[in-house]
Amino acid sequence: MLFTSSSRLFLASFALTWAVSTAEPIWRRDDSCKDVHIFLAKGNNEPYPGRQGKLAGAICYGLDSCDYEDIQYYNPVEADYCASVTEGAQNGLSQVTAYAARCPDAKLVLSGYSQGAQIVGDVLGGGGGVFFNNCTQPVNAALDPTTSPGNKIVAALVFGDTRHVAGQPYNVESGAGATGLFPRSAEQLTTLNRFSSVLRSYCVATDPICAASYGSEDATTHLTYFDVYTDAAAGWVKEMVNKAQEQSSTTTTSTTSSATTQSTTQSITTTINTSNSNTTSSSAVPTSYSSAPFGNSTTNSTSSGVSSSTKATTASLSTSAVASSTASTTSAGAGSTTSSSQTAPATIAPVNGATRAQGYTGVILSVMGFLAFAL
C-alpha cells in the first residue's frame, strides 16, 4: 500500500511527538568518566535520544556512575539512507574508540533502534551493502572484541533491526526466526557474531522491518519496543555489567596474588644469594638451602675449615640457624672435614610454596511510506 507525502509528514510528526513525550529523565554525558557509559543510535527521523531515552534511564537507574551519549548522524526522512548509516557507523566507531581511550576502566553499552540498530550492527560487525532506493553503503571496519575498545563493550542491544538474520543465538522474542529487510551477508554475520556473548536482538513477528520475511504490515509493532521491553532489556544490561565487574575483580585479585607471589620468591631468593655472596672464601654455604624442597635436603660438604664468618652467614639464612643438625668438626686446620646432616631451614619453605603457586519491493515501499519516520 502506498501513502501520499502528506501522510508521511503526518506520521513523521506523530512519531516526533511520541518520541519526545515518552522519553524519561536520563543522565547525559559530561566530561567525567563513568563506570557505565551508554551509546545510543536513534531511529530514522527521531530527535536525540529518541525512544531509547527511556531505556537509558532504566539502565542508569540505581547505578552510582552511569550516563549516555548519542551517536551523531543526520537522518531525517529526506536524507539519503546510505549516507546516514555510513555517517552513523563512522561516528559510532570514532566515539566509542575515543571514550574507551579517555576512560579505560568504563564498561560500555551500545543500543540501536531500527536504522540505529543497523548502525550498531555495523559498528560491531562491519557494514556495507545496497539498501533503500538502491543506494550503496561502503564497507566499514568492525571493532575487534579482543582489543580495546571492543573488549570494553559489556552489552549491546538492537531493536527492530533492518538487517536482522534469522536463527542467531542472541535473537529474542517472537521474530527470532524471521529475516529483516536487508539481512547481513555471511561474512558480516561471522564478524558480528564475535560479539554474540554480549549481544541481544529484539524482534517481534509482526514487525515489518526486522521480520519482513513473515510478511506483516503492522506498523505499530515497530514503534512499541520500548513500551514493552524496556524493563527486561535494562535488567539484562545490568546483569551483564555485574558479570563484567565480577570477572574484572577476579582477574585483578589473581594478578595481584601472582605479583605478590613472584615478589616474595624474588625477595627470598635475593636474600639467599646475598647471604651466599657474603660467605668468606674459606667455605661456601650449602646451595641445597635454596634449591631443595623443605625437609628433603641432606648435604655433605667438604671444606678447608669452617670460619666464624661462615657460621654467621649460615645463621642469616635462618633465625634458628639450621633447625636440626649434627656436625662433627675436626679443628686441625687445613684439610679438616666437616660432615653435616641438615634439614632445610623453615625460612626456605615459602620459596618452594611460592614457586608452585605460579603455577522485497512492496514491503520496502510500504515501509518507506508508512514507517519512514521510524526506521
GROMACS .gro file of C-alpha atoms in nm:
model
  375
    1MET     CA    1   0.000   0.000   0.000
    2LEU     CA    2   0.134   0.343  -0.095
    3PHE     CA    3   0.084   0.662   0.104
    4THR     CA    4   0.100   1.025  -0.005
    5SER     CA    5   0.380   1.253   0.104
    6SER     CA    6   0.136   1.441   0.326
    7SER     CA    7   0.056   1.116   0.504
    8ARG     CA    8   0.427   1.056   0.559
    9LEU     CA    9   0.471   1.403   0.706
   10PHE     CA   10   0.175   1.350   0.936
   11LEU     CA   11   0.312   1.019   1.056
   12ALA     CA   12   0.659   1.165   1.100
   13SER     CA   13   0.514   1.447   1.309
   14PHE     CA   14   0.324   1.192   1.515
   15ALA     CA   15   0.641   0.992   1.570
   16LEU     CA   16   0.830   1.301   1.681
   17THR     CA   17   0.564   1.389   1.939
   18TRP     CA   18   0.552   1.033   2.068
   19ALA     CA   19   0.927   1.003   2.099
   20VAL     CA   20   0.957   1.325   2.298
   21SER     CA   21   0.665   1.251   2.528
   22THR     CA   22   0.786   0.902   2.621
   23ALA     CA   23   1.146   0.995   2.698
   24GLU     CA   24   1.223   0.986   3.069
   25PRO     CA   25   1.490   1.184   3.254
   26ILE     CA   26   1.833   1.039   3.182
   27TRP     CA   27   2.193   1.120   3.251
   28ARG     CA   28   2.351   1.290   2.952
   29ARG     CA   29   2.726   1.265   2.916
   30ASP     CA   30   2.951   1.517   3.083
   31ASP     CA   31   3.329   1.538   3.080
   32SER     CA   32   3.386   1.295   3.365
   33CYS     CA   33   3.442   0.922   3.324
   34LYS     CA   34   3.162   0.693   3.438
   35ASP     CA   35   3.164   0.329   3.539
   36VAL     CA   36   2.892   0.259   3.280
   37HIS     CA   37   2.861   0.458   2.959
   38ILE     CA   38   2.584   0.405   2.702
   39PHE     CA   39   2.593   0.487   2.330
   40LEU     CA   40   2.252   0.535   2.163
   41ALA     CA   41   2.184   0.519   1.788
   42LYS     CA   42   1.839   0.667   1.721
   43GLY     CA   43   1.579   0.558   1.468
   44ASN     CA   44   1.502   0.740   1.145
   45ASN     CA   45   1.372   1.095   1.188
   46GLU     CA   46   1.386   1.074   1.567
   47PRO     CA   47   1.524   1.353   1.784
   48TYR     CA   48   1.810   1.264   2.017
   49PRO     CA   49   1.786   1.035   2.211
   50GLY     CA   50   1.453   0.917   2.069
   51ARG     CA   51   1.255   0.629   2.212
   52GLN     CA   52   1.569   0.481   2.365
   53GLY     CA   53   1.585   0.761   2.619
   54LYS     CA   54   1.352   0.550   2.829
   55LEU     CA   55   1.590   0.255   2.809
   56ALA     CA   56   1.897   0.459   2.900
   57GLY     CA   57   1.715   0.594   3.204
   58ALA     CA   58   1.618   0.244   3.315
   59ILE     CA   59   1.973   0.116   3.276
   60CYS     CA   60   2.126   0.401   3.474
   61TYR     CA   61   1.860   0.391   3.745
   62GLY     CA   62   2.017   0.260   4.063
   63LEU     CA   63   2.373   0.279   3.932
   64ASP     CA   64   2.609   0.517   4.107
   65SER     CA   65   2.805   0.611   3.796
   66CYS     CA   66   2.625   0.595   3.461
   67ASP     CA   67   2.547   0.823   3.166
   68TYR     CA   68   2.494   0.815   2.788
   69GLU     CA   69   2.581   0.987   2.466
   70ASP     CA   70   2.416   0.990   2.124
   71ILE     CA   71   2.592   0.851   1.821
   72GLN     CA   72   2.585   1.153   1.593
   73TYR     CA   73   2.435   1.123   1.245
   74TYR     CA   74   2.193   1.309   1.021
   75ASN     CA   75   1.885   1.100   0.939
   76PRO     CA   76   1.564   1.295   0.869
   77VAL     CA   77   1.311   1.148   0.626
   78GLU     CA   78   1.458   1.333   0.329
   79ALA     CA   79   1.818   1.227   0.395
   80ASP     CA   80   1.982   0.964   0.179
   81TYR     CA   81   1.956   0.640   0.375
   82CYS     CA   82   2.301   0.509   0.290
   83ALA     CA   83   2.468   0.841   0.363
   84SER     CA   84   2.301   0.840   0.704
   85VAL     CA   85   2.407   0.490   0.805
   86THR     CA   86   2.757   0.548   0.672
   87GLU     CA   87   2.793   0.859   0.884
   88GLY     CA   88   2.645   0.682   1.185
   89ALA     CA   89   2.878   0.384   1.161
   90GLN     CA   90   3.185   0.604   1.120
   91ASN     CA   91   3.090   0.832   1.407
   92GLY     CA   92   2.994   0.537   1.623
   93LEU     CA   93   3.336   0.381   1.579
   94SER     CA   94   3.509   0.712   1.649
   95GLN     CA   95   3.300   0.794   1.956
   96VAL     CA   96   3.337   0.451   2.114
   97THR     CA   97   3.710   0.449   2.048
   98ALA     CA   98   3.759   0.797   2.192
   99TYR     CA   99   3.566   0.728   2.510
  100ALA     CA  100   3.745   0.399   2.576
  101ALA     CA  101   4.081   0.573   2.533
  102ARG     CA  102   3.985   0.853   2.771
  103CYS     CA  103   3.809   0.628   3.025
  104PRO     CA  104   3.977   0.286   3.000
  105ASP     CA  105   3.801   0.144   3.306
  106ALA     CA  106   3.448   0.222   3.182
  107LYS     CA  107   3.207  -0.053   3.086
  108LEU     CA  108   3.048   0.032   2.753
  109VAL     CA  109   2.691  -0.039   2.638
  110LEU     CA  110   2.563   0.009   2.280
  111SER     CA  111   2.197   0.030   2.183
  112GLY     CA  112   2.034   0.097   1.846
  113TYR     CA  113   1.676   0.115   1.722
  114SER     CA  114   1.564   0.046   1.363
  115GLN     CA  115   1.803   0.242   1.140
  116GLY     CA  116   2.012   0.290   1.452
  117ALA     CA  117   2.012  -0.086   1.506
  118GLN     CA  118   2.176  -0.121   1.167
  119ILE     CA  119   2.440   0.129   1.276
  120VAL     CA  120   2.518  -0.057   1.598
  121GLY     CA  121   2.547  -0.378   1.398
  122ASP     CA  122   2.782  -0.202   1.156
  123VAL     CA  123   2.999  -0.079   1.442
  124LEU     CA  124   3.030  -0.429   1.583
  125GLY     CA  125   3.038  -0.636   1.266
  126GLY     CA  126   3.118  -0.402   0.979
  127GLY     CA  127   2.874  -0.252   0.732
  128GLY     CA  128   2.816  -0.212   0.363
  129GLY     CA  129   2.557  -0.311   0.104
  130VAL     CA  130   2.266  -0.192  -0.110
  131PHE     CA  131   1.957  -0.055   0.063
  132PHE     CA  132   1.655   0.172   0.005
  133ASN     CA  133   1.627   0.322  -0.344
  134ASN     CA  134   1.928   0.110  -0.443
  135CYS     CA  135   2.165   0.334  -0.253
  136THR     CA  136   2.503   0.185  -0.172
  137GLN     CA  137   2.675   0.196   0.164
  138PRO     CA  138   3.052   0.146   0.151
  139VAL     CA  139   3.217  -0.115   0.369
  140ASN     CA  140   3.338   0.000   0.708
  141ALA     CA  141   3.572  -0.168   0.953
  142ALA     CA  142   3.441  -0.352   1.258
  143LEU     CA  143   3.552  -0.349   1.619
  144ASP     CA  144   3.767  -0.632   1.750
  145PRO     CA  145   3.622  -0.796   2.064
  146THR     CA  146   3.968  -0.895   2.185
  147THR     CA  147   4.118  -0.545   2.199
  148SER     CA  148   4.008  -0.202   2.317
  149PRO     CA  149   3.754  -0.060   2.263
  150GLY     CA  150   3.581  -0.383   2.157
  151ASN     CA  151   3.671  -0.563   2.476
  152LYS     CA  152   3.522  -0.280   2.684
  153ILE     CA  153   3.172  -0.350   2.549
  154VAL     CA  154   2.978  -0.545   2.811
  155ALA     CA  155   2.636  -0.532   2.641
  156ALA     CA  156   2.489  -0.438   2.303
  157LEU     CA  157   2.121  -0.426   2.206
  158VAL     CA  158   1.938  -0.379   1.878
  159PHE     CA  159   1.562  -0.335   1.835
  160GLY     CA  160   1.372  -0.379   1.508
  161ASP     CA  161   1.694  -0.423   1.314
  162THR     CA  162   1.667  -0.370   0.938
  163ARG     CA  163   1.947  -0.626   0.895
  164HIS     CA  164   1.804  -0.893   1.126
  165VAL     CA  165   1.910  -1.251   1.042
  166ALA     CA  166   1.702  -1.550   1.149
  167GLY     CA  167   1.819  -1.808   1.396
  168GLN     CA  168   2.104  -1.625   1.568
  169PRO     CA  169   2.180  -1.716   1.932
  170TYR     CA  170   2.124  -1.360   2.051
  171ASN     CA  171   1.781  -1.320   1.885
  172VAL     CA  172   1.492  -1.284   2.129
  173GLU     CA  173   1.112  -1.255   2.111
  174SER     CA  174   0.867  -1.389   1.854
  175GLY     CA  175   1.059  -1.269   1.548
  176ALA     CA  176   1.376  -1.460   1.633
  177GLY     CA  177   1.326  -1.689   1.335
  178ALA     CA  178   1.249  -1.414   1.084
  179THR     CA  179   1.470  -1.226   0.841
  180GLY     CA  180   1.472  -0.847   0.809
  181LEU     CA  181   1.454  -0.623   0.505
  182PHE     CA  182   1.829  -0.634   0.442
  183PRO     CA  183   1.983  -0.937   0.616
  184ARG     CA  184   2.357  -0.926   0.671
  185SER     CA  185   2.589  -1.115   0.443
  186ALA     CA  186   2.752  -1.433   0.569
  187GLU     CA  187   3.085  -1.254   0.605
  188GLN     CA  188   2.936  -0.966   0.802
  189LEU     CA  189   2.741  -1.208   1.019
  190THR     CA  190   3.053  -1.403   1.105
  191THR     CA  191   3.225  -1.085   1.215
  192LEU     CA  192   2.923  -0.963   1.411
  193ASN     CA  193   2.885  -1.296   1.587
  194ARG     CA  194   3.218  -1.250   1.760
  195PHE     CA  195   3.014  -1.028   1.992
  196SER     CA  196   2.733  -1.284   2.036
  197SER     CA  197   2.803  -1.331   2.407
  198VAL     CA  198   2.724  -0.965   2.478
  199LEU     CA  199   2.459  -0.906   2.212
  200ARG     CA  200   2.077  -0.919   2.222
  201SER     CA  201   1.849  -0.854   1.923
  202TYR     CA  202   1.481  -0.779   1.986
  203CYS     CA  203   1.236  -0.855   1.705
  204VAL     CA  204   0.865  -0.938   1.714
  205ALA     CA  205   0.699  -1.146   1.445
  206THR     CA  206   0.463  -0.869   1.329
  207ASP     CA  207   0.737  -0.609   1.279
  208PRO     CA  208   0.765  -0.546   0.902
  209ILE     CA  209   1.123  -0.421   0.943
  210CYS     CA  210   1.312  -0.693   1.131
  211ALA     CA  211   1.062  -0.971   1.048
  212ALA     CA  212   0.996  -0.880   0.684
  213SER     CA  213   1.010  -1.245   0.581
  214TYR     CA  214   0.692  -1.307   0.783
  215GLY     CA  215   0.502  -1.061   0.564
  216SER     CA  216   0.338  -0.846   0.831
  217GLU     CA  217   0.238  -0.485   0.760
  218ASP     CA  218   0.153  -0.396   1.119
  219ALA     CA  219   0.344  -0.070   1.154
  220THR     CA  220   0.252  -0.013   1.517
  221THR     CA  221   0.452  -0.315   1.629
  222HIS     CA  222   0.773  -0.149   1.519
  223LEU     CA  223   0.700   0.153   1.735
  224THR     CA  224   0.637  -0.009   2.074
  225TYR     CA  225   0.958  -0.191   2.169
  226PHE     CA  226   1.044   0.046   2.450
  227ASP     CA  227   0.692   0.042   2.591
  228VAL     CA  228   0.706  -0.336   2.617
  229TYR     CA  229   1.068  -0.442   2.665
  230THR     CA  230   1.247  -0.160   2.846
  231ASP     CA  231   1.249  -0.323   3.188
  232ALA     CA  232   1.362  -0.662   3.060
  233ALA     CA  233   1.633  -0.510   2.840
  234ALA     CA  234   1.763  -0.285   3.118
  235GLY     CA  235   1.767  -0.578   3.358
  236TRP     CA  236   1.975  -0.783   3.117
  237VAL     CA  237   2.222  -0.498   3.071
  238LYS     CA  238   2.266  -0.466   3.447
  239GLU     CA  239   2.329  -0.839   3.471
  240MET     CA  240   2.598  -0.805   3.206
  241VAL     CA  241   2.753  -0.510   3.389
  242ASN     CA  242   2.762  -0.708   3.714
  243LYS     CA  243   2.911  -1.008   3.536
  244ALA     CA  244   3.184  -0.795   3.386
  245GLN     CA  245   3.255  -0.641   3.725
  246GLU     CA  246   3.289  -0.984   3.886
  247GLN     CA  247   3.524  -1.102   3.612
  248SER     CA  248   3.730  -0.786   3.647
  249SER     CA  249   3.755  -0.832   4.024
  250THR     CA  250   3.861  -1.194   3.986
  251THR     CA  251   4.125  -1.103   3.730
  252THR     CA  252   4.257  -0.821   3.948
  253THR     CA  253   4.276  -1.047   4.254
  254SER     CA  254   4.453  -1.320   4.058
  255THR     CA  255   4.700  -1.074   3.908
  256THR     CA  256   4.773  -0.917   4.246
  257SER     CA  257   4.823  -1.257   4.407
  258SER     CA  258   5.057  -1.368   4.131
  259ALA     CA  259   5.257  -1.047   4.153
  260THR     CA  260   5.285  -1.082   4.531
  261THR     CA  261   5.397  -1.443   4.500
  262GLN     CA  262   5.662  -1.356   4.244
  263SER     CA  263   5.782  -1.065   4.453
  264THR     CA  264   5.809  -1.287   4.762
  265THR     CA  265   6.001  -1.551   4.571
  266GLN     CA  266   6.239  -1.295   4.427
  267SER     CA  267   6.292  -1.134   4.766
  268ILE     CA  268   6.375  -1.462   4.940
  269THR     CA  269   6.600  -1.579   4.659
  270THR     CA  270   6.780  -1.245   4.662
  271THR     CA  271   6.832  -1.274   5.038
  272ILE     CA  272   6.983  -1.617   4.997
  273ASN     CA  273   7.204  -1.509   4.710
  274THR     CA  274   7.317  -1.206   4.908
  275SER     CA  275   7.400  -1.425   5.205
  276ASN     CA  276   7.592  -1.661   4.981
  277SER     CA  277   7.791  -1.375   4.834
  278ASN     CA  278   7.895  -1.271   5.185
  279THR     CA  279   8.047  -1.609   5.261
  280THR     CA  280   8.424  -1.600   5.306
  281SER     CA  281   8.643  -1.778   5.059
  282SER     CA  282   8.726  -2.042   5.317
  283SER     CA  283   8.381  -2.201   5.298
  284ALA     CA  284   8.057  -2.178   5.098
  285VAL     CA  285   7.707  -2.211   5.239
  286PRO     CA  286   7.545  -2.530   5.103
  287THR     CA  287   7.347  -2.450   4.789
  288SER     CA  288   7.084  -2.705   4.883
  289TYR     CA  289   6.922  -2.445   5.108
  290SER     CA  290   6.779  -2.258   4.812
  291SER     CA  291   6.703  -2.547   4.581
  292ALA     CA  292   6.577  -2.848   4.770
  293PRO     CA  293   6.220  -2.882   4.896
  294PHE     CA  294   6.175  -2.815   5.263
  295GLY     CA  295   6.263  -3.120   5.475
  296ASN     CA  296   6.430  -3.312   5.191
  297SER     CA  297   6.785  -3.181   5.199
  298THR     CA  298   7.081  -3.387   5.308
  299THR     CA  299   7.416  -3.229   5.232
  300ASN     CA  300   7.769  -3.350   5.285
  301SER     CA  301   8.015  -3.070   5.248
  302THR     CA  302   8.392  -3.074   5.248
  303SER     CA  303   8.572  -2.750   5.320
  304SER     CA  304   8.905  -2.622   5.435
  305GLY     CA  305   8.771  -2.530   5.776
  306VAL     CA  306   8.453  -2.351   5.887
  307SER     CA  307   8.532  -1.997   5.989
  308SER     CA  308   8.329  -1.785   6.229
  309SER     CA  309   8.217  -1.564   5.938
  310THR     CA  310   8.076  -1.869   5.761
  311LYS     CA  311   7.879  -1.960   6.070
  312ALA     CA  312   7.741  -1.609   6.084
  313THR     CA  313   7.637  -1.628   5.720
  314THR     CA  314   7.464  -1.960   5.778
  315ALA     CA  315   7.278  -1.810   6.071
  316SER     CA  316   7.149  -1.530   5.848
  317LEU     CA  317   6.957  -1.785   5.641
  318SER     CA  318   6.753  -1.895   5.940
  319THR     CA  319   6.678  -1.729   6.270
  320SER     CA  320   6.735  -2.065   6.433
  321ALA     CA  321   7.039  -2.141   6.219
  322VAL     CA  322   6.995  -2.496   6.093
  323ALA     CA  323   6.688  -2.642   6.261
  324SER     CA  324   6.830  -2.984   6.313
  325SER     CA  325   7.194  -3.058   6.251
  326THR     CA  326   7.461  -3.281   6.373
  327ALA     CA  327   7.815  -3.189   6.299
  328SER     CA  328   8.149  -3.336   6.376
  329THR     CA  329   8.425  -3.089   6.317
  330THR     CA  330   8.793  -3.161   6.325
  331SER     CA  331   8.969  -2.840   6.414
  332ALA     CA  332   9.308  -2.947   6.292
  333GLY     CA  333   9.330  -2.666   6.039
  334ALA     CA  334   9.365  -2.708   5.665
  335GLY     CA  335   9.226  -3.030   5.525
  336SER     CA  336   8.980  -3.082   5.810
  337THR     CA  337   8.648  -3.240   5.714
  338THR     CA  338   8.304  -3.116   5.821
  339SER     CA  339   8.019  -3.365   5.788
  340SER     CA  340   7.667  -3.245   5.848
  341SER     CA  341   7.320  -3.390   5.811
  342GLN     CA  342   7.089  -3.092   5.775
  343THR     CA  343   6.717  -3.024   5.740
  344ALA     CA  344   6.648  -2.713   5.529
  345PRO     CA  345   6.558  -2.409   5.741
  346ALA     CA  346   6.191  -2.325   5.785
  347THR     CA  347   6.253  -1.987   5.624
  348ILE     CA  348   6.307  -2.157   5.288
  349ALA     CA  349   5.959  -2.311   5.275
  350PRO     CA  350   5.791  -2.004   5.120
  351VAL     CA  351   6.031  -2.025   4.826
  352ASN     CA  352   5.900  -2.364   4.723
  353GLY     CA  353   5.541  -2.284   4.809
  354ALA     CA  354   5.559  -1.962   4.610
  355THR     CA  355   5.708  -2.140   4.311
  356ARG     CA  356   5.420  -2.391   4.299
  357ALA     CA  357   5.164  -2.107   4.320
  358GLN     CA  358   5.277  -1.954   3.987
  359GLY     CA  359   5.172  -2.248   3.854
  360TYR     CA  360   1.102  -0.745  -0.120
  361THR     CA  361   0.992  -0.416  -0.324
  362GLY     CA  362   0.635  -0.391  -0.195
  363VAL     CA  363   0.737  -0.418   0.162
  364ILE     CA  364   1.012  -0.163   0.113
  365LEU     CA  365   0.780   0.091  -0.046
  366SER     CA  366   0.525   0.037   0.226
  367VAL     CA  367   0.790   0.075   0.493
  368MET     CA  368   0.938   0.387   0.340
  369GLY     CA  369   0.591   0.535   0.301
  370PHE     CA  370   0.427   0.422   0.621
  371LEU     CA  371   0.728   0.389   0.850
  372ALA     CA  372   0.978   0.639   0.718
  373PHE     CA  373   0.963   0.815   1.048
  374ALA     CA  374   1.053   0.506   1.243
  375LEU     CA  375   1.337   0.343   1.055
   0.00000   0.00000   0.00000
